[in-house]
mmCIF file of C-alpha atoms and ligand atoms in Angstrom:
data_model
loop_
_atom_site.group_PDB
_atom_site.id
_atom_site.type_symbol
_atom_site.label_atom_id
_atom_site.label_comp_id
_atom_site.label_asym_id
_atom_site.label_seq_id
_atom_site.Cartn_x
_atom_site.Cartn_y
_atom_site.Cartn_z
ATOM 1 C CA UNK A 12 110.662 99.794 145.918
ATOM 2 C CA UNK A 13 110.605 96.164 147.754
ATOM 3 C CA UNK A 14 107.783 93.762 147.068
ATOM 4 C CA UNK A 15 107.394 91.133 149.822
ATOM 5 C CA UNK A 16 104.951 87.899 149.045
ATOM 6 C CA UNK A 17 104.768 85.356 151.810
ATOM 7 C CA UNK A 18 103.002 81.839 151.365
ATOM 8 C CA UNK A 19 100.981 83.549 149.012
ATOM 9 C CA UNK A 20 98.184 80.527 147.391
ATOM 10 C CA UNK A 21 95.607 81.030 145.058
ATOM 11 C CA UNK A 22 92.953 78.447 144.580
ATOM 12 C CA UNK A 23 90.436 78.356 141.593
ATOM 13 C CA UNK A 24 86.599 77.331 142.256
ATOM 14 C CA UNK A 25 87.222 75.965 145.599
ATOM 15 C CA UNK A 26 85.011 73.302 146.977
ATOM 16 C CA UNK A 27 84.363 71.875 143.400
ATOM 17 C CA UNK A 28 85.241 69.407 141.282
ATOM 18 C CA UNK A 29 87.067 71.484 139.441
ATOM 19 C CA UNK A 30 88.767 72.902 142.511
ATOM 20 C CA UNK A 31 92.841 73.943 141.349
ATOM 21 C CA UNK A 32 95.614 75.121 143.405
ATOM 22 C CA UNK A 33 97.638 77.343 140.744
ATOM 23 C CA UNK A 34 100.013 78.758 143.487
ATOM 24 C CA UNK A 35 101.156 76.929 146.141
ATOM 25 C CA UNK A 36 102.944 78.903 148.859
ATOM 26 C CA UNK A 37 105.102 81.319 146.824
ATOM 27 C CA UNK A 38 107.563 83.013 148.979
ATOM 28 C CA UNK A 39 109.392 85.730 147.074
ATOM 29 C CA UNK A 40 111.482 89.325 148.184
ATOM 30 C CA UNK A 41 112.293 91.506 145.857
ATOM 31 C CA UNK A 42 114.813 94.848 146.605
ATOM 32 C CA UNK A 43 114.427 98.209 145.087
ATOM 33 C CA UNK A 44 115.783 97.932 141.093
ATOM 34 C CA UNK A 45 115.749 94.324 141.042
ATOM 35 C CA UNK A 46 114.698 93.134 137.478
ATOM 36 C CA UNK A 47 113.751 89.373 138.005
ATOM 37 C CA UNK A 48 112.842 87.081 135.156
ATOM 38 C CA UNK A 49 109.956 84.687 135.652
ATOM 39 C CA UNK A 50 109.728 81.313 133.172
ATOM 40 C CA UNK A 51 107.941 78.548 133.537
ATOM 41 C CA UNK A 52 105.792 75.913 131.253
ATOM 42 C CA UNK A 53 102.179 76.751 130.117
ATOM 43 C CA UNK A 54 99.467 77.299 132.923
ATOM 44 C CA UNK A 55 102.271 77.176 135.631
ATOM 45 C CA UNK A 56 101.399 80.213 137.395
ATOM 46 C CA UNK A 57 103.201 82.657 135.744
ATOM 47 C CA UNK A 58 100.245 85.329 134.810
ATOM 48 C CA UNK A 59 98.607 84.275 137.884
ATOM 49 C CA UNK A 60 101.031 85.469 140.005
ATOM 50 C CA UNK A 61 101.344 88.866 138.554
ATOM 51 C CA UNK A 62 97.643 89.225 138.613
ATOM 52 C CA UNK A 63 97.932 88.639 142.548
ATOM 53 C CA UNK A 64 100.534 91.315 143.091
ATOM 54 C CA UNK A 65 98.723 93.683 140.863
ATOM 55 C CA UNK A 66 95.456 93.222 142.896
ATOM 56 C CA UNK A 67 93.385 91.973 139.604
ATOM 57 C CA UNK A 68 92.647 88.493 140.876
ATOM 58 C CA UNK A 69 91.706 88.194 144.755
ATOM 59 C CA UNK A 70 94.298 86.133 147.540
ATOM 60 C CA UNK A 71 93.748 83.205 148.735
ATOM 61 C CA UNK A 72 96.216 83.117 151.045
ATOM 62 C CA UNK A 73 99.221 84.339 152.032
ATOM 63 C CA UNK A 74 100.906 87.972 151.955
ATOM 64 C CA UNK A 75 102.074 90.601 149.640
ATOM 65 C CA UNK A 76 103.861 93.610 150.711
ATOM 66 C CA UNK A 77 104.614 96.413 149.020
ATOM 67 C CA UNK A 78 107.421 98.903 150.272
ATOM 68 C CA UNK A 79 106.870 97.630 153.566
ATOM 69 C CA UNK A 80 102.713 98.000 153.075
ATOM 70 C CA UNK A 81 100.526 95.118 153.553
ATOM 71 C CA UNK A 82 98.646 95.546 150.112
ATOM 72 C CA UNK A 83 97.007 92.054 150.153
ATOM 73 C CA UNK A 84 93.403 93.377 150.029
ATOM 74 C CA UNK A 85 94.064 96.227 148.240
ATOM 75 C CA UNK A 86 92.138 97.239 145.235
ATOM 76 C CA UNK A 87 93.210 97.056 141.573
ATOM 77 C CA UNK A 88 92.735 101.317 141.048
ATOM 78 C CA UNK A 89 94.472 101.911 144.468
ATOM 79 C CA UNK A 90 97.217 99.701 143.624
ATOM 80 C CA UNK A 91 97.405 100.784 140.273
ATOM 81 C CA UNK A 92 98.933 103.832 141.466
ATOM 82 C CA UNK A 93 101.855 102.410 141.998
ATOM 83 C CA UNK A 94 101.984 99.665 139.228
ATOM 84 C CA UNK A 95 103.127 99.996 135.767
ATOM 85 C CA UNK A 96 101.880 96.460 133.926
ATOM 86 C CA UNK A 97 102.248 95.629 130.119
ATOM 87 C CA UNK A 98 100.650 92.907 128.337
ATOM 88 C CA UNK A 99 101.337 90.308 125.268
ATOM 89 C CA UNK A 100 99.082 91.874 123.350
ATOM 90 C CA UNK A 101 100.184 95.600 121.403
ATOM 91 C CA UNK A 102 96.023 96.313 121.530
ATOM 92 C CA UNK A 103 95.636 96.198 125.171
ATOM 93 C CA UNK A 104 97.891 98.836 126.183
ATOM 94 C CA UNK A 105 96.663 101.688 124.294
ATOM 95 C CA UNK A 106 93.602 103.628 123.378
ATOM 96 C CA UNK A 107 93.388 102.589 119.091
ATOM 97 C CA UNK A 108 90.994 105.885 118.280
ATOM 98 C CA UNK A 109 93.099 108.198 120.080
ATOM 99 C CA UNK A 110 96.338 110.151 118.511
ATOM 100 C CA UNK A 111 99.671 109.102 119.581
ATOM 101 C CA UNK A 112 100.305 112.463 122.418
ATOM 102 C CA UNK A 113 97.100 112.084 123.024
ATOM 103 C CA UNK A 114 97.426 108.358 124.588
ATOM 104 C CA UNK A 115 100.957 109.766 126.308
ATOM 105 C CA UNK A 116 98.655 112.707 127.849
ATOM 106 C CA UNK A 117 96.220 109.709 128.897
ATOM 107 C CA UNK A 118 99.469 108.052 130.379
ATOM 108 C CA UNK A 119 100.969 111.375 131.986
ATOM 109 C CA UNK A 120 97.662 111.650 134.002
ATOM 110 C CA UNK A 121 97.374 108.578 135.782
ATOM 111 C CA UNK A 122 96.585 108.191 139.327
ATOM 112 C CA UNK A 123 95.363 111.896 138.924
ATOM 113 C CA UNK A 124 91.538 111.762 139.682
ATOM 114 C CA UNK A 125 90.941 115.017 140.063
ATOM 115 C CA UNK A 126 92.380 116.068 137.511
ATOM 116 C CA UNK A 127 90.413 114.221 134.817
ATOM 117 C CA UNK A 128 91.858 113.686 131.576
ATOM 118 C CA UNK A 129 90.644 116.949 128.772
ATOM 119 C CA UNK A 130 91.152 116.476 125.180
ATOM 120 C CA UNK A 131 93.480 118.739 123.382
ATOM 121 C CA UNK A 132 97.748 118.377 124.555
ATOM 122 C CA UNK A 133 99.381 121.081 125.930
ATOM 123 C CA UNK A 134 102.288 122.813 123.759
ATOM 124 C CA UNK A 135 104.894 122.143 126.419
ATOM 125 C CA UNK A 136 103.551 117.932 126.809
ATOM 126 C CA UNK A 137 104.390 118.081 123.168
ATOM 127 C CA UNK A 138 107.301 118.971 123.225
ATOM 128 C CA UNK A 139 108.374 116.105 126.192
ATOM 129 C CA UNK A 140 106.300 113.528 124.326
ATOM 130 C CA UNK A 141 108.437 114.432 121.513
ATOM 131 C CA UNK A 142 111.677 113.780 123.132
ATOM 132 C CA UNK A 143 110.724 110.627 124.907
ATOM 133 C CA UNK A 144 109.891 109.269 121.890
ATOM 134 C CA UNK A 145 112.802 110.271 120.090
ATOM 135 C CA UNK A 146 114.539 108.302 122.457
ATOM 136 C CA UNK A 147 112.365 105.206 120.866
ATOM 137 C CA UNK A 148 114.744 105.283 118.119
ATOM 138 C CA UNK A 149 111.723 104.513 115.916
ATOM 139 C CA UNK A 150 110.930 107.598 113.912
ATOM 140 C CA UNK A 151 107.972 108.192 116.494
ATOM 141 C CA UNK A 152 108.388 111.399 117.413
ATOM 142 C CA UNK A 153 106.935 112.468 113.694
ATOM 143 C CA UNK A 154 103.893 111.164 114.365
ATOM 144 C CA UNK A 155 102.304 112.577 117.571
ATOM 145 C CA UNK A 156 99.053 113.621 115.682
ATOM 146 C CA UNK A 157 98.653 109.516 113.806
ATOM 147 C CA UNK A 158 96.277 107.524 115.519
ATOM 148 C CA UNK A 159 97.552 104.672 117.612
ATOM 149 C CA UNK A 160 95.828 102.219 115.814
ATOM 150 C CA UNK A 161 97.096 103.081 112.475
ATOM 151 C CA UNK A 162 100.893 102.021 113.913
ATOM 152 C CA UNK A 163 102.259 98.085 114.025
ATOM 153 C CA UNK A 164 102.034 95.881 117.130
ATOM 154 C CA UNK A 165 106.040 96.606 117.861
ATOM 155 C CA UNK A 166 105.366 100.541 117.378
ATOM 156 C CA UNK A 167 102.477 100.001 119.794
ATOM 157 C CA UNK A 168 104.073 97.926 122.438
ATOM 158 C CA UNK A 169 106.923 100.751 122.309
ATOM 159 C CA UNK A 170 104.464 103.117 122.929
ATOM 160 C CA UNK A 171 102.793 101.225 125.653
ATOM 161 C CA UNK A 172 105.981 100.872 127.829
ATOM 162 C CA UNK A 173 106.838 104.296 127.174
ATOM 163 C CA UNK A 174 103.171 104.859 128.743
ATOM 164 C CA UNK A 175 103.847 102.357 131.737
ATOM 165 C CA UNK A 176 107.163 103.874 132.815
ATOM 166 C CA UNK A 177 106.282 107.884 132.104
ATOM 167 C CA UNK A 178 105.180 108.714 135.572
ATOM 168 C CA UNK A 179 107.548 106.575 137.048
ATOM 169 C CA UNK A 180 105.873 103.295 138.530
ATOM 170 C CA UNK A 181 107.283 101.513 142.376
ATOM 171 C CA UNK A 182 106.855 98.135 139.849
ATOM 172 C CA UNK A 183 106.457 97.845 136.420
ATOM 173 C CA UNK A 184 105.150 94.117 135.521
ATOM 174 C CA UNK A 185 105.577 92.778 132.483
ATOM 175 C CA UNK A 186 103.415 89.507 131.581
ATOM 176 C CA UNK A 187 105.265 88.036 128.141
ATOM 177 C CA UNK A 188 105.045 91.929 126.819
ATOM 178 C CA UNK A 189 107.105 90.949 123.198
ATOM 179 C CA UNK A 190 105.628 87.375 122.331
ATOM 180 C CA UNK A 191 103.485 88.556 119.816
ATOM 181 C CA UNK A 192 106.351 90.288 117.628
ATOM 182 C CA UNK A 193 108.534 88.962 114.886
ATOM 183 C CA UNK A 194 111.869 88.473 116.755
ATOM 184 C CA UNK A 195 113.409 91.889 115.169
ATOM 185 C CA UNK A 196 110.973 93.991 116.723
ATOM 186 C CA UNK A 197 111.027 92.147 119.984
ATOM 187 C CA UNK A 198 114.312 92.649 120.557
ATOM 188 C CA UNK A 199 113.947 96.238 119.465
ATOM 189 C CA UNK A 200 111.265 96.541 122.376
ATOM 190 C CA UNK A 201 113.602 94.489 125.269
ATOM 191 C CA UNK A 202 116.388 96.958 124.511
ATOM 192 C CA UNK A 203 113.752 99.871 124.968
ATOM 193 C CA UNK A 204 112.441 97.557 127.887
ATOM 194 C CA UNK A 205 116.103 97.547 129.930
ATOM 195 C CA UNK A 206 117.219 101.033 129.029
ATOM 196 C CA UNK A 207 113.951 102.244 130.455
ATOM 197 C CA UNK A 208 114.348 99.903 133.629
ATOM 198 C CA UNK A 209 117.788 101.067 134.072
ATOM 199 C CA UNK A 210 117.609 104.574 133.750
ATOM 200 C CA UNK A 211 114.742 104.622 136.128
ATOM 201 C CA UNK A 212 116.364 102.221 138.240
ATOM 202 C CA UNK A 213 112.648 100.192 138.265
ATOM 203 C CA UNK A 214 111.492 97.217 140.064
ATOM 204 C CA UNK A 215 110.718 94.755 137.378
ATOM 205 C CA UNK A 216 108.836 91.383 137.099
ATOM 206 C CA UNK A 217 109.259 89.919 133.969
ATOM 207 C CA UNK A 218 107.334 86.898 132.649
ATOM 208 C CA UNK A 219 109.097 85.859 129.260
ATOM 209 C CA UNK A 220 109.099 82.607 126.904
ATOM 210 C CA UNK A 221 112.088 83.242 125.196
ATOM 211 C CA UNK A 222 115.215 81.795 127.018
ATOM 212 C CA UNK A 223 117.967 83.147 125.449
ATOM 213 C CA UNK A 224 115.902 86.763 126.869
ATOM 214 C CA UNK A 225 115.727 85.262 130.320
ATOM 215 C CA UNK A 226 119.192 84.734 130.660
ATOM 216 C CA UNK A 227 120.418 88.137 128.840
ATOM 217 C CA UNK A 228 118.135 90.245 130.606
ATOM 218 C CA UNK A 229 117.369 91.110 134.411
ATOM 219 C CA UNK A 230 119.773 90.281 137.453
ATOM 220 C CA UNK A 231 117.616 87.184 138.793
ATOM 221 C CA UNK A 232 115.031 84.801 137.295
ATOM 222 C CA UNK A 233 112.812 82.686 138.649
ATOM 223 C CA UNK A 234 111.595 79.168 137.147
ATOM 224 C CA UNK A 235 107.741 78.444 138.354
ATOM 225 C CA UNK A 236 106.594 74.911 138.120
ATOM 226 C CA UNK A 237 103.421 73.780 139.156
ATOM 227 C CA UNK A 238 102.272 76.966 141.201
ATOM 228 C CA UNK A 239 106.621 77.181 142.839
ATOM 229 C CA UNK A 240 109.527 78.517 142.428
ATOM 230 C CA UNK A 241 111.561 75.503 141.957
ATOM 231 C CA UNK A 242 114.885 77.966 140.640
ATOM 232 C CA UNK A 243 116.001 80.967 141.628
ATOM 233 C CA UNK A 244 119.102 82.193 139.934
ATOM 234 C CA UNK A 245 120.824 85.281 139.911
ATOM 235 C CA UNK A 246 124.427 87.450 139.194
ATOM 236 C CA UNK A 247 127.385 85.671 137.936
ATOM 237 C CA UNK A 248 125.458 82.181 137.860
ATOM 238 C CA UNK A 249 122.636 83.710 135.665
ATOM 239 C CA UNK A 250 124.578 85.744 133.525
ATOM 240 C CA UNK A 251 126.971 83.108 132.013
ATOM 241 C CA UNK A 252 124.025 80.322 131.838
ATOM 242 C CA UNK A 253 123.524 78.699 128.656
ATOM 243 C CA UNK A 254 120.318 77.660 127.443
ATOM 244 C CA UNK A 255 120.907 73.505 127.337
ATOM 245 C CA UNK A 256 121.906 74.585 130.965
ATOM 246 C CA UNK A 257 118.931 76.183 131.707
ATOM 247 C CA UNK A 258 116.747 73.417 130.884
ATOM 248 C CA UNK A 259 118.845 71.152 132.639
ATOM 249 C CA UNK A 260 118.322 72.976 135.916
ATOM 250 C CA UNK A 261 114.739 73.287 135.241
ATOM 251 C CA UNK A 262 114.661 69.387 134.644
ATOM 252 C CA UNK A 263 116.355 68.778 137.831
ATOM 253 C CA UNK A 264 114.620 70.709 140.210
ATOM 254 C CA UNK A 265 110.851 69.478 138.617
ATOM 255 C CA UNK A 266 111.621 65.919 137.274
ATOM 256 C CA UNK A 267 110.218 66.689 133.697
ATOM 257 C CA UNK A 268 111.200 68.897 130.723
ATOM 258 C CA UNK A 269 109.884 72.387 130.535
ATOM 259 C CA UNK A 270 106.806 72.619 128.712
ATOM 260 C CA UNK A 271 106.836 75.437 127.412
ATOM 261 C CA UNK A 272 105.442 76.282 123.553
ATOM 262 C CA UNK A 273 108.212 78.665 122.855
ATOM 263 C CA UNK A 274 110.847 75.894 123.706
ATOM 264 C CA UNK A 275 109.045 73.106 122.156
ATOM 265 C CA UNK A 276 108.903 75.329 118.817
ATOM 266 C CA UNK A 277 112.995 77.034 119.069
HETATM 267 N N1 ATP B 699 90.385 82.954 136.852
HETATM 268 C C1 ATP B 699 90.700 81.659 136.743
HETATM 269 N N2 ATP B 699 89.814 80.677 137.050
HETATM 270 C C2 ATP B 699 90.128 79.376 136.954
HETATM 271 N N3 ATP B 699 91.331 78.913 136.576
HETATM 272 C C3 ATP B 699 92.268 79.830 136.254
HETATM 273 C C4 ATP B 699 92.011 81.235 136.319
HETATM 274 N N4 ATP B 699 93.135 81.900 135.949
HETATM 275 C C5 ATP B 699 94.044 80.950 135.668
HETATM 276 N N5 ATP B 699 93.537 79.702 135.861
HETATM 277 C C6 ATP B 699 94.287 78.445 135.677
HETATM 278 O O1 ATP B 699 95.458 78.517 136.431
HETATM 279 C C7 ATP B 699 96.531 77.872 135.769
HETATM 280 C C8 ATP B 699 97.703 78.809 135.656
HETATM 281 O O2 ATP B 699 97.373 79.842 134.755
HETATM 282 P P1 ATP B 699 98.370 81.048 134.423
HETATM 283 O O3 ATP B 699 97.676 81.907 133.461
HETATM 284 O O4 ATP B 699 98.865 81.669 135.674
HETATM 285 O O5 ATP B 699 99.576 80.259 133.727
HETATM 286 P P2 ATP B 699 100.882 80.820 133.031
HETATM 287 O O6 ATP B 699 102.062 80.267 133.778
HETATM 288 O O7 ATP B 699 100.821 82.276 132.876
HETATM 289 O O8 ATP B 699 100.821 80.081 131.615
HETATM 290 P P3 ATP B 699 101.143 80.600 130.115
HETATM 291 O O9 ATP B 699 102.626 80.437 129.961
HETATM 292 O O10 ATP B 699 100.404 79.665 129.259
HETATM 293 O O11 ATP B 699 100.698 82.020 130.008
HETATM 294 C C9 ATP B 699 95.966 77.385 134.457
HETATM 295 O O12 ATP B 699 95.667 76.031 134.589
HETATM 296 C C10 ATP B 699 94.727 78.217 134.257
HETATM 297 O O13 ATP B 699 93.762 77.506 133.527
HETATM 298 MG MG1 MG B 700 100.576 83.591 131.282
#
């Protein structure tokens, strides 16, 4: 699927004092399977910008296109249709008092109004729940009947991008979806996150703060700075970047180091 955004700005509390432009003409084009990396410092734009394309935050101005499809004032539950997103945080993606098939049969149903979601799972979802989460490599597919809650935040943000790509979404966004795990269990979940991408061959935005991630992962990324794009990277020239080289071209395009909380910590 293509995603189009033209000159898109977003303004907070316009006509006040506190009035802030957050984007600032972002002009992006994304083709069908592209997995692009976003990274920029704290409060750039980053979240902001996926909330745009996912319809959760109203445009300001500009454009966004989806598969050809002006989608610029379309709502969040239309949109949502068609739009797989994942958060930072393992709670938000699932339902804690539900059982583990019972959150996949939750996830297997969406976009389905009339076919409202009944308790109880089928025999036959079982048995597919079971194997996609075999695939997890994470013992999962033992513990269909445990409730969600009862599992760690990794286990849980498995789970939730196993949920997010089941029906197969037109764009899955993901908005810093393993910054809240220990760094064994977030690279457990980006190896779940690119096998899933590839084998569904899935449009991707990923917002990450962890650079050596940004430049392993994806086939373009994207450094925001102050509401733009000041680099946009991809193939050969992304793959073999380093990250002292990274920073560099992020220093030279926006005059100041990244801040960023991840780098100022690494
Ligand atoms: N609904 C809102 N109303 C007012 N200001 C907002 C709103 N949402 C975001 N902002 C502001 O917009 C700026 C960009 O926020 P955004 O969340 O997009 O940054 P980010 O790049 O995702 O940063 P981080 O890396 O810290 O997550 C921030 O200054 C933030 O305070
Ligand atoms: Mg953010």
């Amino acid at each position: 699927m293509s995603l189009e955004i033209k000159n898109l700005e977003q303004i907070f509390e316009t006509g006040t004092s506190n009035e802030t432009k957050v984007l600032k003409g972002i002009n992006l084009k994304l083709d069908d399977g592209d997995f692009v990396v976003i990274i920029g410092g704290n409060g750039a734009g980053k979240s902001t910008l996926l909330n745009s394309i996912a319809g959760s935050l109203p445009v300001t101005r500009g454009q966004i296109k989806i598969n050809g499809q002006d989608v610029t004032y379309q709502g969040v539950a239309k949109r949502a249709r068609h739009i797989a997103r994942v958060f930072q945080d393992p709670k938000a993606g699932t339902a804690p008092l539900l059982t583990v098939e019972e959150n996949l049969a939750l996830a297997l149903s969406r976009g389905q109004w009339r076919n409202f979601w009944q308790p109880g799972v089928k025999s036959r979802q079982k048995k597919f729940f079971k194997e996609k989460l075999a695939q997890l490599n994470l013992g999962l597919e033992n513990r269909l009947s445990a409730e969600i809650g009862l599992l760690s935040g990794g286990q849980r943000q498995a789970i939730t991008l196993l949920m997010a790509t089941l029906k197969t979404p037109e764009l899955l966004l993901l908005d810093e979806h393993t910054a809240a795990l220990d760094p064994k269990t977030s690279a457990t979940v980006m190896d779940l996150t690119e096998k899933l991408v590839t084998q569904q061959q899935l449009t991707t935005l990923m917002i990450t703060h962890n650079m050596q991630d940004a430049i392993d992962y994806g086939n373009r990324l994207i450094m925001l700075d102050r509401g733009k794009i000041a680099v946009d990277i991809s193939g050969d020239e992304k793959k073999h970047l380093t990250i002292p080289q990274l920073l560099a071209l992020f220093k030279n395009a926006s005059g100041q180091e990244l801040n960023d909380d991840a780098v100022l910590l690494s």
